[in-house]
């Protein structure tokens, strides 16, 4: 038997997206049925119902019927019936407008039939690059990294560096740990400690055995060991934050090793897609809380990262995603990372009280590390802490506004929170509203701008500089690099042309706002 989660991971975006899932994504799917609204509206428990003859609200009767029959999910093109599906207790999926129903049916049925036969569906492309992640960990720790499974097979390793010891050399050449070294590590109790649970295991240097100093961390799914990350010290000491980075890496690697071992489809990509849907407000938190490993009733916060212009931007962004995943997983086990519209977003759910300072330090550490180890200039913005996971989209919106303010030059540092640039963000929001509502603008100021455009464009800058200086003519003159008497004349002339009374505080505020457009 397979689950809706497995089906979705196989089909994936943009073919199919989750709109609502009242009972989560773990509900079993036992069959795929095609339903035309002209057919009898019937469904059975575990059905994935493909509604092919109705779009949007027109599919409401079929959604209700599927819910009554205990169906696992209903797939509709142009789905807008989230409330109907939630009331009916059935998951609602929206199918891409360009997708062919026969393609959706074929893929979904393949997953279901493979599960019936006791096998697995054809595996999708394995996402992520363990070698790239190994290189990221090497940059963060300052050491030489290798990633192994529980059978001591080498899955990936960082690029060769200086002072490679005999254990690492033989492991990489043979793609598995050499037995005589493995026996020593077992004798020293290293593997016992690695498989006992989370934590850093330290191995002292043994020059006589060809072993340099190491730190290692086990990779686990719950109590189940999945593998090990080894970091060998090279010619230089490991970095001060090496152990924290290694702990975060061991957590970030777990989903990839789970997928590599047992999943036939891009499970990690599904989690990223679910996170993207949550941050874009297309999916309710309760539908996906279990699948993204978060408590929907706990506070959450979103960090947004913007990669400034650099060579090979796509590769750099992939490296940045790995770096952010390692750091955020070290801070919060349930942290999730996704890329939306060229920006990288990290969701920090289940936040403890008074986490502001820790999250700010985390963001600064990530941007600093990106500059040092990836040679990438990165800006980070902190969205506001929201009381529930369902408000994560609002925190993401805050972070986007902060990044926009930083891009306009309102904050010089690499990291900013909403509190740092609140005035600029609120002003931007007011101006955006004013720009979208021509009906509420003062026509006298519109006439002033038109007149000024035709006559050299000198009045509006003078008025704005004068208003920004709180009426201080000399200060405005210094900004404009003109004589104070010239400022007085231009402000007086602007009042004559427009008819605006600059002695009226309300008219001054309106003038300052509208002229900024």
Coordinates of C-alpha atoms in Angstrom, one line a residue, residues 138-379:
X138 CA 34.7 20.8 4.2
X139 CA 34.5 24.6 3.8
X140 CA 32.7 25.1 7.1
X141 CA 34.9 22.8 9.1
X142 CA 38.3 23.4 7.5
X143 CA 38.8 19.7 7.1
X144 CA 38.7 16.8 4.6
X145 CA 35.2 15.3 4.6
X146 CA 33.9 11.9 3.6
X147 CA 30.3 10.6 3.9
X148 CA 29.7 6.9 4.5
X149 CA 26.7 4.6 4.9
X150 CA 26.3 2.1 7.7
X151 CA 28.3 -0.5 5.8
X152 CA 31.3 1.9 5.7
X153 CA 30.9 2.4 2.0
X154 CA 32.1 5.9 0.9
X155 CA 29.2 7.7 -0.7
X156 CA 30.9 11.1 -1.3
X157 CA 33.9 13.1 -0.2
X158 CA 35.3 16.5 -0.5
X159 CA 38.1 17.5 -2.9
X160 CA 41.6 16.3 -2.1
X161 CA 43.6 18.6 0.2
X162 CA 47.0 18.5 1.8
X163 CA 47.9 16.0 4.5
X164 CA 45.6 13.2 3.5
X165 CA 46.2 10.4 6.0
X166 CA 46.4 6.7 5.2
X167 CA 42.9 5.9 6.4
X168 CA 41.3 8.5 4.2
X169 CA 43.4 7.6 1.2
X170 CA 42.6 3.9 1.4
X171 CA 38.9 4.5 2.1
X172 CA 38.5 6.7 -1.0
X173 CA 40.6 4.4 -3.3
X174 CA 38.7 1.3 -2.2
X175 CA 35.3 3.2 -1.8
X176 CA 35.0 1.7 1.7
X177 CA 36.9 1.7 4.9
X178 CA 39.9 -0.7 5.0
X179 CA 39.2 -3.5 7.4
X180 CA 42.3 -3.2 9.6
X181 CA 41.4 0.5 10.3
X182 CA 37.7 -0.4 10.8
X183 CA 38.7 -3.0 13.3
X184 CA 40.7 -0.4 15.3
X185 CA 37.8 2.1 15.3
X186 CA 35.4 -0.7 16.5
X187 CA 37.9 -1.6 19.2
X188 CA 38.1 2.0 20.4
X189 CA 34.3 2.1 20.6
X190 CA 34.0 4.8 17.9
X191 CA 31.2 3.1 16.0
X192 CA 29.3 2.3 19.1
X193 CA 29.3 6.0 20.1
X194 CA 28.4 7.1 16.5
X195 CA 25.4 4.8 16.3
X196 CA 24.2 5.5 19.9
X197 CA 22.7 8.8 18.9
X198 CA 23.5 12.4 18.0
X199 CA 26.8 14.0 19.1
X200 CA 30.3 14.6 18.0
X201 CA 32.9 11.8 18.4
X202 CA 36.5 12.9 18.5
X203 CA 39.4 10.7 17.4
X204 CA 42.9 11.7 18.5
X205 CA 45.8 11.7 16.1
X206 CA 47.8 8.4 15.9
X207 CA 50.9 9.1 13.7
X208 CA 52.2 5.6 14.1
X209 CA 49.0 4.2 12.6
X210 CA 48.7 6.8 9.8
X211 CA 45.7 8.4 11.4
X212 CA 45.4 12.2 11.8
X213 CA 43.0 13.9 14.2
X214 CA 39.3 13.5 13.3
X215 CA 35.8 14.5 14.3
X216 CA 32.8 12.5 13.3
X217 CA 29.0 12.5 13.6
X218 CA 26.4 9.8 13.0
X219 CA 23.5 10.4 10.7
X220 CA 20.2 9.1 12.1
X221 CA 16.5 8.9 11.3
X222 CA 15.1 8.7 14.9
X223 CA 17.1 5.9 16.5
X224 CA 18.0 4.3 13.1
X225 CA 21.6 4.9 12.0
X226 CA 22.0 5.9 8.4
X227 CA 25.7 6.6 8.1
X228 CA 28.6 8.8 9.3
X229 CA 30.3 12.0 8.3
X230 CA 34.0 12.0 8.9
X231 CA 36.1 15.2 9.0
X232 CA 39.9 14.7 9.0
X233 CA 42.1 17.6 10.1
X234 CA 44.6 18.7 7.4
X235 CA 47.6 20.9 7.6
X236 CA 45.5 23.6 9.4
X237 CA 43.4 23.2 12.5
X238 CA 39.7 22.7 12.2
X239 CA 37.6 25.8 12.4
X240 CA 36.2 27.1 15.7
X241 CA 32.7 26.2 14.6
X242 CA 33.6 22.9 13.1
X243 CA 31.6 20.7 15.5
X244 CA 28.5 22.8 15.3
X245 CA 28.7 22.7 11.5
X246 CA 29.2 19.0 11.6
X247 CA 26.2 18.5 13.8
X248 CA 24.0 20.5 11.5
X249 CA 25.3 18.6 8.5
X250 CA 24.5 15.3 10.1
X251 CA 20.9 16.4 10.5
X252 CA 20.6 18.0 7.0
X253 CA 21.9 14.8 5.4
X254 CA 19.4 12.4 7.0
X255 CA 16.6 13.0 4.4
X256 CA 19.0 12.5 1.5
X257 CA 20.3 9.2 2.9
X258 CA 16.8 8.0 3.7
X259 CA 15.8 8.8 0.1
X260 CA 18.9 7.1 -1.3
X261 CA 18.3 4.0 0.7
X262 CA 14.5 3.5 0.7
X263 CA 12.6 6.0 -1.3
X264 CA 11.9 5.6 -5.0
X265 CA 11.1 9.2 -5.6
X266 CA 12.3 12.8 -4.7
X267 CA 11.0 12.9 -1.1
X268 CA 13.2 15.9 -0.2
X269 CA 11.9 17.8 -3.2
X270 CA 8.3 17.2 -2.0
X271 CA 9.2 18.7 1.4
X272 CA 10.7 21.7 -0.4
X273 CA 7.6 22.0 -2.6
X274 CA 5.3 21.8 0.5
X275 CA 7.4 24.5 2.2
X276 CA 7.2 26.7 -0.9
X277 CA 3.4 26.3 -1.0
X278 CA 3.1 27.1 2.7
X279 CA 5.3 30.3 2.4
X280 CA 3.3 31.4 -0.7
X281 CA 0.0 31.0 1.2
X282 CA -1.3 28.2 -1.1
X283 CA -1.5 25.5 1.6
X284 CA -2.7 25.5 5.2
X285 CA -0.2 24.5 7.9
X286 CA -2.3 21.7 9.4
X287 CA -2.2 19.8 6.1
X288 CA 1.5 19.5 6.0
X289 CA 2.7 20.0 9.6
X290 CA 3.5 16.3 10.1
X291 CA 5.2 16.0 6.7
X292 CA 7.5 18.9 7.3
X293 CA 8.1 17.9 11.0
X294 CA 6.7 21.0 12.7
X295 CA 4.1 21.7 15.4
X296 CA 1.5 24.0 13.8
X297 CA 0.6 25.6 17.2
X298 CA 4.2 26.8 17.9
X299 CA 5.8 30.1 16.9
X300 CA 7.8 30.2 13.6
X301 CA 10.0 32.6 11.7
X302 CA 11.3 32.8 8.1
X303 CA 14.7 34.0 7.0
X304 CA 15.2 35.1 3.5
X305 CA 18.6 35.2 1.7
X306 CA 19.4 37.1 -1.5
X307 CA 22.4 36.2 -3.5
X308 CA 24.1 39.3 -4.9
X309 CA 25.4 39.3 -8.5
X310 CA 28.3 36.8 -8.9
X311 CA 29.7 34.5 -11.5
X312 CA 28.0 31.1 -12.0
X313 CA 25.0 32.2 -10.0
X314 CA 23.1 28.9 -10.3
X315 CA 26.0 26.9 -8.9
X316 CA 26.6 29.4 -6.1
X317 CA 22.9 29.3 -5.1
X318 CA 23.1 25.5 -4.8
X319 CA 26.1 25.8 -2.6
X320 CA 24.4 28.5 -0.5
X321 CA 21.3 26.2 -0.1
X322 CA 23.6 23.5 1.4
X323 CA 25.3 26.0 3.6
X324 CA 22.0 27.4 5.0
X325 CA 20.6 23.9 5.4
X326 CA 23.6 22.8 7.6
X327 CA 23.5 25.9 9.8
X328 CA 19.7 26.0 10.3
X329 CA 19.5 22.3 11.0
X330 CA 22.2 22.8 13.7
X331 CA 20.0 25.5 15.3
X332 CA 16.6 23.8 14.9
X333 CA 16.2 20.1 13.9
X334 CA 12.9 20.8 12.0
X335 CA 14.3 23.7 10.0
X336 CA 13.4 23.6 6.3
X337 CA 15.0 25.3 3.3
X338 CA 13.6 26.0 -0.1
X339 CA 14.3 28.3 -3.2
X340 CA 11.5 30.5 -4.4
X341 CA 11.9 33.0 -7.2
X342 CA 15.7 33.1 -6.9
X343 CA 15.7 33.7 -3.1
X344 CA 16.5 31.1 -0.5
X345 CA 14.1 30.8 2.4
X346 CA 14.6 29.0 5.7
X347 CA 11.7 28.2 7.9
X348 CA 12.4 27.9 11.6
X349 CA 9.4 26.3 13.3
X350 CA 8.9 25.3 16.9
X351 CA 10.8 28.4 18.1
X352 CA 11.5 28.8 21.8
X353 CA 10.7 32.0 23.6
X354 CA 13.1 34.9 23.3
X355 CA 14.8 33.4 20.2
X356 CA 15.5 36.8 18.6
X357 CA 19.1 37.1 19.5
X358 CA 19.9 33.5 18.6
X359 CA 18.2 33.8 15.1
X360 CA 20.0 37.1 14.4
X361 CA 23.3 35.5 15.3
X362 CA 22.4 32.5 13.1
X363 CA 21.7 34.8 10.1
X364 CA 25.0 36.7 10.7
X365 CA 26.9 33.5 10.9
X366 CA 25.5 32.3 7.6
X367 CA 26.2 35.5 5.7
X368 CA 29.7 35.6 7.1
X369 CA 30.4 32.0 6.3
X370 CA 29.1 32.5 2.7
X371 CA 31.6 35.4 2.2
X372 CA 34.5 33.5 3.7
X373 CA 34.1 30.0 2.3
X374 CA 32.0 30.5 -0.8
X375 CA 33.2 34.0 -1.7
X376 CA 29.6 34.9 -2.2
X377 CA 28.0 38.2 -1.0
X378 CA 24.7 37.4 0.6
X379 CA 22.0 39.5 2.3

